[in-house]
mmCIF file of C-alpha atoms in Angstrom:
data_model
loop_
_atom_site.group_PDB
_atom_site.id
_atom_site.type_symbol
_atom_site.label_atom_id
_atom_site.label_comp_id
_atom_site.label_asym_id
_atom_site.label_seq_id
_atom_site.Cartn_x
_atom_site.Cartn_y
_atom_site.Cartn_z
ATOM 1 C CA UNK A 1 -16.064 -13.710 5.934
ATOM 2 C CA UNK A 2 -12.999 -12.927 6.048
ATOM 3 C CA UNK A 3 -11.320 -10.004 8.795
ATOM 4 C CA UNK A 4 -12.081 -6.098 8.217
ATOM 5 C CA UNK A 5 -8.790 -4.767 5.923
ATOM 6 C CA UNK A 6 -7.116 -1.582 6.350
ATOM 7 C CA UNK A 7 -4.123 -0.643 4.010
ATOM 8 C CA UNK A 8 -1.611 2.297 4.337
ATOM 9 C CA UNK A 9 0.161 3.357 1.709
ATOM 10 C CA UNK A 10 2.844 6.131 0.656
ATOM 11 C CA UNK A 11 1.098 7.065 -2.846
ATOM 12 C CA UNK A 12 -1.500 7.066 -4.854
ATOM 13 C CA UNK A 13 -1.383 3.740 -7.221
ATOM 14 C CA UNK A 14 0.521 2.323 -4.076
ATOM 15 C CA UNK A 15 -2.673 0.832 -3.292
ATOM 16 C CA UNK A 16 -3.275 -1.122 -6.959
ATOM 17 C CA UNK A 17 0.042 -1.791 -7.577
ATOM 18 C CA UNK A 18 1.452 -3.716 -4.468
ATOM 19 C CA UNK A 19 -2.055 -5.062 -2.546
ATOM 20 C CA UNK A 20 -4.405 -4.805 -5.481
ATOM 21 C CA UNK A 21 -5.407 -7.886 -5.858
ATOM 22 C CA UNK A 22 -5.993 -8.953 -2.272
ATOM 23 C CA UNK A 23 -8.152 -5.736 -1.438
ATOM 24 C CA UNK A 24 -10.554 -6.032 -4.554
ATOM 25 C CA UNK A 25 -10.851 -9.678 -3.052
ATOM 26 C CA UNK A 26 -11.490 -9.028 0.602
ATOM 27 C CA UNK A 27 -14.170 -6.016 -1.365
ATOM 28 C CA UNK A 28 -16.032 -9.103 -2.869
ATOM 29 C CA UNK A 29 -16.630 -11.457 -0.282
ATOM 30 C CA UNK A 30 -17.901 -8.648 1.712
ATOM 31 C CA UNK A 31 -15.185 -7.903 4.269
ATOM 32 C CA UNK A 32 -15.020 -4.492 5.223
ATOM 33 C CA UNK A 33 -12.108 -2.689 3.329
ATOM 34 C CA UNK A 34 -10.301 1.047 3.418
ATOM 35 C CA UNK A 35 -6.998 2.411 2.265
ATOM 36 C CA UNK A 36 -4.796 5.120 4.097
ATOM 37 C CA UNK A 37 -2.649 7.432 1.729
ATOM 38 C CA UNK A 38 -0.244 9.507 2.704
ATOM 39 C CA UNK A 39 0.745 12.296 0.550
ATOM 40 C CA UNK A 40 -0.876 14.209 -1.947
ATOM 41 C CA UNK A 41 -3.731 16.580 -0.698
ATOM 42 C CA UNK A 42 -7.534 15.959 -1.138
ATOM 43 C CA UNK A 43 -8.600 17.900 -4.111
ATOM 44 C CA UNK A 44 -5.548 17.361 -6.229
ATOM 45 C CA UNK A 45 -5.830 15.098 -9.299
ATOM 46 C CA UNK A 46 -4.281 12.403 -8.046
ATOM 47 C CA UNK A 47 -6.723 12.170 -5.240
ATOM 48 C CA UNK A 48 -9.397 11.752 -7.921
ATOM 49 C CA UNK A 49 -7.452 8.863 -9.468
ATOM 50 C CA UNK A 50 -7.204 7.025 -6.109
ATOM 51 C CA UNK A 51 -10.747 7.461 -5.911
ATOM 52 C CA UNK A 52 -11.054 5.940 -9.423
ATOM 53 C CA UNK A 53 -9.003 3.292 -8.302
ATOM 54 C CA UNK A 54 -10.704 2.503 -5.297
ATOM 55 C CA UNK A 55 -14.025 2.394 -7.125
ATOM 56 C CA UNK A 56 -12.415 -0.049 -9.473
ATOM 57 C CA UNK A 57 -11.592 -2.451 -6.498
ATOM 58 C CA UNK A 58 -14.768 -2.305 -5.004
ATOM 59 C CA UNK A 59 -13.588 -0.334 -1.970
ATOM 60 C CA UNK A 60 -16.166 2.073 -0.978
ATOM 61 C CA UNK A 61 -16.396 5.648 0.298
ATOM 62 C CA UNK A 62 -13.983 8.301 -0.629
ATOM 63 C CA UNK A 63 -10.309 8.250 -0.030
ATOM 64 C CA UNK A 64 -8.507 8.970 3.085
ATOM 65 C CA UNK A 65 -5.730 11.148 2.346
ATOM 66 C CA UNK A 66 -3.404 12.527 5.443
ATOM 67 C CA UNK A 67 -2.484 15.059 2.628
ATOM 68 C CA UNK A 68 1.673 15.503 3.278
ATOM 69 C CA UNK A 69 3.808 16.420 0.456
ATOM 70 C CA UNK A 70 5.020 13.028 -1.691
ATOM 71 C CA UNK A 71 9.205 13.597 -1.009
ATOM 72 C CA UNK A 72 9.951 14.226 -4.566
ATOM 73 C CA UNK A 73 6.890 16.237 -5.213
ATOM 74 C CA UNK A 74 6.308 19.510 -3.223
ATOM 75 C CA UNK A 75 3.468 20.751 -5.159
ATOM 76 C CA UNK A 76 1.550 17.404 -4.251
ATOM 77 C CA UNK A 77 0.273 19.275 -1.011
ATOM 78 C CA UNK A 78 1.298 22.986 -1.100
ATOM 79 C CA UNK A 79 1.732 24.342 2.038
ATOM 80 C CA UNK A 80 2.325 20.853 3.652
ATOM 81 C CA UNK A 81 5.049 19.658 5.394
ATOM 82 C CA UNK A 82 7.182 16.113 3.046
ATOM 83 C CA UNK A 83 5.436 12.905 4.935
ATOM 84 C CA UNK A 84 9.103 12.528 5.686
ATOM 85 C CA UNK A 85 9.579 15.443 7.396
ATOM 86 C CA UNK A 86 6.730 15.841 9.454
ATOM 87 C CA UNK A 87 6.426 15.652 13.074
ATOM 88 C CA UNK A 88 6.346 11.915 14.207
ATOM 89 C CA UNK A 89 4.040 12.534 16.951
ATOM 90 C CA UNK A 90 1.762 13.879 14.785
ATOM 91 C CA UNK A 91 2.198 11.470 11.960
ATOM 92 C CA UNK A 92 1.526 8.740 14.179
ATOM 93 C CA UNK A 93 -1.605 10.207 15.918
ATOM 94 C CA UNK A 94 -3.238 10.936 12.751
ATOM 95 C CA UNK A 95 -2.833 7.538 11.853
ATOM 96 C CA UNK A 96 -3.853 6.194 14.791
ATOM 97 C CA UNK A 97 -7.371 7.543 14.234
ATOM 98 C CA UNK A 98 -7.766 5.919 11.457
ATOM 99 C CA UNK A 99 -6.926 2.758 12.433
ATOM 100 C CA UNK A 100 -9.150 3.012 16.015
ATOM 101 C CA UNK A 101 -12.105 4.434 12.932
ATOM 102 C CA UNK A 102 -11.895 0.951 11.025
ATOM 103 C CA UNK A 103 -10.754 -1.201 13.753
ATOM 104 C CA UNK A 104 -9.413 -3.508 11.014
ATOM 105 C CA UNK A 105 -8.413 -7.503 11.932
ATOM 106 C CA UNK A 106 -5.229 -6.951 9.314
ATOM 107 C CA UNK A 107 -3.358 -3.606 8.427
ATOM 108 C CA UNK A 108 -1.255 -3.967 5.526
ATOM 109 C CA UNK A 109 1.448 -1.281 4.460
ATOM 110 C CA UNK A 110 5.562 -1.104 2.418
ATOM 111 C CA UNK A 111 8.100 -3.759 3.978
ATOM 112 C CA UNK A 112 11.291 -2.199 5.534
ATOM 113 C CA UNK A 113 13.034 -1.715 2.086
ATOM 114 C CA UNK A 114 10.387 0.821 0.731
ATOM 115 C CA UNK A 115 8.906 -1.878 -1.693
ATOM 116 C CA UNK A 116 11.682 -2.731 -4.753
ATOM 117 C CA UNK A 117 12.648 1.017 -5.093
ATOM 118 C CA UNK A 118 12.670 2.009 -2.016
ATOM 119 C CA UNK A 119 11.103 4.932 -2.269
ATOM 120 C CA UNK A 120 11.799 7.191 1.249
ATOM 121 C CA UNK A 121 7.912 7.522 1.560
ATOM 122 C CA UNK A 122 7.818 4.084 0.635
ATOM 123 C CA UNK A 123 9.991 3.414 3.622
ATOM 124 C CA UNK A 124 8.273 6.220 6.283
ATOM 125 C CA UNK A 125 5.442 5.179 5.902
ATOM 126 C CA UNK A 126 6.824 1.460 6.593
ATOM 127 C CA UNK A 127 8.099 2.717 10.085
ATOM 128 C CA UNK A 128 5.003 5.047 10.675
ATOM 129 C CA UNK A 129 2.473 2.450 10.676
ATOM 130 C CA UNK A 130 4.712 -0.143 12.560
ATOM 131 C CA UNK A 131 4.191 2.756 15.573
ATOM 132 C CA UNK A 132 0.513 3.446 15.101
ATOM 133 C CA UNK A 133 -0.906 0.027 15.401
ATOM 134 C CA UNK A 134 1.137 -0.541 18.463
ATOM 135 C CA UNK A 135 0.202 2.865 19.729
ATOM 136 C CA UNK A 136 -3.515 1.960 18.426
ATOM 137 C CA UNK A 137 -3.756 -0.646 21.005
ATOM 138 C CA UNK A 138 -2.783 2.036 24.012
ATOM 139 C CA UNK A 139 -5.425 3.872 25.465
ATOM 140 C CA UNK A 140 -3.195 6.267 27.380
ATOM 141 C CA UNK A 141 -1.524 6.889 23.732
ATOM 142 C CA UNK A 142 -3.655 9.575 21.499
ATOM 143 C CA UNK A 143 -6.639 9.291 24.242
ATOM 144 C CA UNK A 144 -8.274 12.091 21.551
ATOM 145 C CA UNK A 145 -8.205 9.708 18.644
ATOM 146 C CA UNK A 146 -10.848 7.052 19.688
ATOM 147 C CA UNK A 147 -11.305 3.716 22.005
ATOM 148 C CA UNK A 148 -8.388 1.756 21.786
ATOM 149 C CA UNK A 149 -7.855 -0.891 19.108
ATOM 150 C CA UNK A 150 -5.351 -3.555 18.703
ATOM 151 C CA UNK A 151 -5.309 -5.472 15.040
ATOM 152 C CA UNK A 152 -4.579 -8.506 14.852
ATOM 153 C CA UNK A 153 -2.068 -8.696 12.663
ATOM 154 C CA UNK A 154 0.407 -6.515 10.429
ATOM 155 C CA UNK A 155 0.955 -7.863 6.898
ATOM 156 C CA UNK A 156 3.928 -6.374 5.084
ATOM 157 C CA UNK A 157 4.263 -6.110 1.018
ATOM 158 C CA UNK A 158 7.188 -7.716 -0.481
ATOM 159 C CA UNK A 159 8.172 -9.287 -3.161
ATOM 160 C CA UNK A 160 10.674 -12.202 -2.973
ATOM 161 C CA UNK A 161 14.533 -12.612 -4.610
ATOM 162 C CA UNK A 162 12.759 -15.306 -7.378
ATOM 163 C CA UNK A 163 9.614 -13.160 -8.061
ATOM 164 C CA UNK A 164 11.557 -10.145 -9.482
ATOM 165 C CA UNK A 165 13.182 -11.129 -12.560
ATOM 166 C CA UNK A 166 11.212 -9.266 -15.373
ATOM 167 C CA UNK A 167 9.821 -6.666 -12.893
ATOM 168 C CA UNK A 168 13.630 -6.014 -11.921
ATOM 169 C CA UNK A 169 14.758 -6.087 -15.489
ATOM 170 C CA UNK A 170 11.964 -3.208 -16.221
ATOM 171 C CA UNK A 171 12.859 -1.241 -13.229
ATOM 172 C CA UNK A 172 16.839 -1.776 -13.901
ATOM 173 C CA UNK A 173 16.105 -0.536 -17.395
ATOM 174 C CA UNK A 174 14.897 2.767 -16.365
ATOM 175 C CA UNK A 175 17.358 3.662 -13.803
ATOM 176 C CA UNK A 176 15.370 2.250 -10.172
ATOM 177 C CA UNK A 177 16.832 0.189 -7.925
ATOM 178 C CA UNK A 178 15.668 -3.349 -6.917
ATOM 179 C CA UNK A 179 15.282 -4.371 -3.178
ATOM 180 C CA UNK A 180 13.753 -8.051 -2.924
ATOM 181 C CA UNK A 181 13.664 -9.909 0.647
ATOM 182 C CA UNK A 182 14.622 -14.096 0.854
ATOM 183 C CA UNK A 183 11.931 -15.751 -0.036
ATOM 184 C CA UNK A 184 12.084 -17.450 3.518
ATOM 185 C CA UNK A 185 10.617 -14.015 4.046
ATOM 186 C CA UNK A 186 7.699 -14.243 2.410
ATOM 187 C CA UNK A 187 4.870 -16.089 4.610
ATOM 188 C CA UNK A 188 2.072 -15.414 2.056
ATOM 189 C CA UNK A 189 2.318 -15.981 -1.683
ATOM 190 C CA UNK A 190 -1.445 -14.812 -2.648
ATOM 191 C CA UNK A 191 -2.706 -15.586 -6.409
ATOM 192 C CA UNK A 192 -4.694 -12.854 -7.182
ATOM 193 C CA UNK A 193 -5.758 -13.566 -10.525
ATOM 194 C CA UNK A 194 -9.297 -13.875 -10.072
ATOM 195 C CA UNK A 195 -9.182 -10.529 -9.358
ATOM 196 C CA UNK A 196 -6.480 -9.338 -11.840
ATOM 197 C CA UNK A 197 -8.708 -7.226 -14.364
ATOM 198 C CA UNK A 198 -10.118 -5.225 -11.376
ATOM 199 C CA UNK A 199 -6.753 -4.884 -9.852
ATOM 200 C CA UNK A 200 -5.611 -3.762 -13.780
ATOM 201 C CA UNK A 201 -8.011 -1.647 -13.752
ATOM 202 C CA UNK A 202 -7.589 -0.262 -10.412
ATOM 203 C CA UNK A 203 -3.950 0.687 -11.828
ATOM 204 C CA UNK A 204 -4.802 2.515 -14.963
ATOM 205 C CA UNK A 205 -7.422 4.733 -13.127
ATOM 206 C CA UNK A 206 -3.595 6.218 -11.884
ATOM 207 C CA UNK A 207 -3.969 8.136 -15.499
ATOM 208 C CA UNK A 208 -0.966 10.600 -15.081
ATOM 209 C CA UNK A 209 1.668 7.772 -13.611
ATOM 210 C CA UNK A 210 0.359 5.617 -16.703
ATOM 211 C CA UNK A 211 1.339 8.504 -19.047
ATOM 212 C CA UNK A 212 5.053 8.757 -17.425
ATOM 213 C CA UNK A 213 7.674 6.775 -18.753
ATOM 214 C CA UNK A 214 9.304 5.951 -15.839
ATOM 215 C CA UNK A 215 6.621 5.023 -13.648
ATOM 216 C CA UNK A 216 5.597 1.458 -13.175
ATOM 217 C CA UNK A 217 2.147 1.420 -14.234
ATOM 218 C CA UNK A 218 3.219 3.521 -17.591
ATOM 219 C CA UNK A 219 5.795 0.485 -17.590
ATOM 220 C CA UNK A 220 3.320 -1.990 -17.068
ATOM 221 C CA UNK A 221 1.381 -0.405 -19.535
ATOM 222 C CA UNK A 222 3.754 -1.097 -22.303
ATOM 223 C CA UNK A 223 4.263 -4.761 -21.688
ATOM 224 C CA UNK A 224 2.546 -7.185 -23.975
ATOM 225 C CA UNK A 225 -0.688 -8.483 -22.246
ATOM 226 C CA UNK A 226 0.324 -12.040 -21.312
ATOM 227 C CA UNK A 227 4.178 -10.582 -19.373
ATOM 228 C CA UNK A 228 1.703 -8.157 -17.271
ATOM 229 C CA UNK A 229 -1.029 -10.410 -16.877
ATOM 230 C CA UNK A 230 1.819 -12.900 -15.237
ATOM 231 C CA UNK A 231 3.295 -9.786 -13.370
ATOM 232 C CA UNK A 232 0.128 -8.760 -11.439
ATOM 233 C CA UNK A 233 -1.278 -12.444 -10.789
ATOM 234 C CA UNK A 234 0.328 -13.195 -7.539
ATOM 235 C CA UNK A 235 0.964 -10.981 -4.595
ATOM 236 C CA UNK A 236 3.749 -11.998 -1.510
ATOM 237 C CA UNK A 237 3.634 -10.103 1.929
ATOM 238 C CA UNK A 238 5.007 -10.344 5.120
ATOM 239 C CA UNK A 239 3.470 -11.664 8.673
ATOM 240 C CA UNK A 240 3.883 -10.147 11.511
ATOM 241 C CA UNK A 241 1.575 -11.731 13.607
ATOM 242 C CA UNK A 242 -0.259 -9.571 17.030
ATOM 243 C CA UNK A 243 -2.569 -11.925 17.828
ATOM 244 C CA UNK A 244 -3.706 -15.305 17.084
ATOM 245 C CA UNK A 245 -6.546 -15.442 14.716
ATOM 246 C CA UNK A 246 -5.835 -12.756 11.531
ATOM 247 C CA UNK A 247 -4.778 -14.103 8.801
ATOM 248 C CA UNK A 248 -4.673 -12.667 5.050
ATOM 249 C CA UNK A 249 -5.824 -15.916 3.639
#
């Protein structure tokens, strides 16, 4: 069986799109699996998509929202601070509870760049969860948020210089940016396409981004079948190895 899974994302479809693939597999052979998102606030719509989408992957029990404002979005959480803007100490701790709750073997989260657009949240949440599973580990850190636990190891989501051709030509054609890593970055390059029609469906259970134009599963959405069936097939993360033992595959 493979190690216990715990992913932290920015957004809601964060989880589908970029690690998809890899947690409806780790659902299936029975590893224990959860997903950390960190804006929108429980109760909202898009909380009921995630759910959708988690369902779809074969993640169980209900999503774990920290419920901070998506940067772009106030009216994600009203009354909430951006994720960007809130306190780091807090940010952190908050996290760090989850991760001493599900004592995963592997967290996964955004590389450095913010994940081809970088998105700021993208790229918070990035820095926030390089802090929390060190802190994790500390038990004179967040003493309040559980016995100390140390993962072993931190897998980033990437996507390499040769990988992005048609995925950068649909971003580039609606305005985004395009940040890809060397692929001497890349330490895992993870077909997924066992998996693919959960992990498709995963992505359209994000009904409102799949209605916006600009969004990339609306843009996936209006590819022909065989360019997005090639697009969501293979997934490429980072290593940055804790301890010796956790690997993704």
């Amino acid at each position: 069986m493979p190690p216990s899974l715990l992913a932290v994302f920015a957004h809601p479809d964060d989880e589908a799109l970029l690690a998809g693939g890899i947690l409806a597999r780790y659902a299936a052979e029975g590893a224990r699996t959860a997903v950390v998102t960190a804006t929108w606030a429980p109760g909202s719509p898009r909380a009921g998509e995630l759910a959708d989408s988690l369902a779809a992957l074969g993640v169980p029990g209900p999503p774990h929202l920290l419920g901070y404002a998506d940067h772009r979005v106030p009216a994600s959480a009203p009354g909430r601070p951006r994720w960007c803007d809130a306190p780091v100490d807090e940010a952190v701790g908050r996290l760090v509870a989850h991760i001493r709750e599900v004592r995963p073997g592997i967290v996964l989260t955004h590389d450095a760049y913010g994940q081809l657009t970088g998105h700021p949240d993208h790229r918070h949440t990035h820095r926030t969860t390089l802090l929390a599973v060190t802190a994790a580990g500390l038990g004179q850190l967040y003493p309040e948020a559980g016995e100390p636990w140390r993962p072993g190891a931190l897998y980033l989501a990437t996507h390499p210089h040769s990988a992005v051709t048609e995925l950068g030509e649909l971003l580039d054609g609606v305005g985004k940016s395009v940040l890809s890593v060397p692929d001497a970055h890349v330490t895992d390059t993870v077909d997924v396409r066992p998996w693919r029609e959960r992990k498709w469906a995963a992505i359209q259970a994000h009904r409102s981004e799949v209605a916006r134009d600009r969004a990339l599963p609306g843009l996936l959405a209006r590819l022909p079948q065989e360019t997005r069936d090639c697009l969501l097939g293979t997934e490429y993360y980072t290593r940055v190895g804790l301890t010796d033992g956790a690997y993704l595959v």
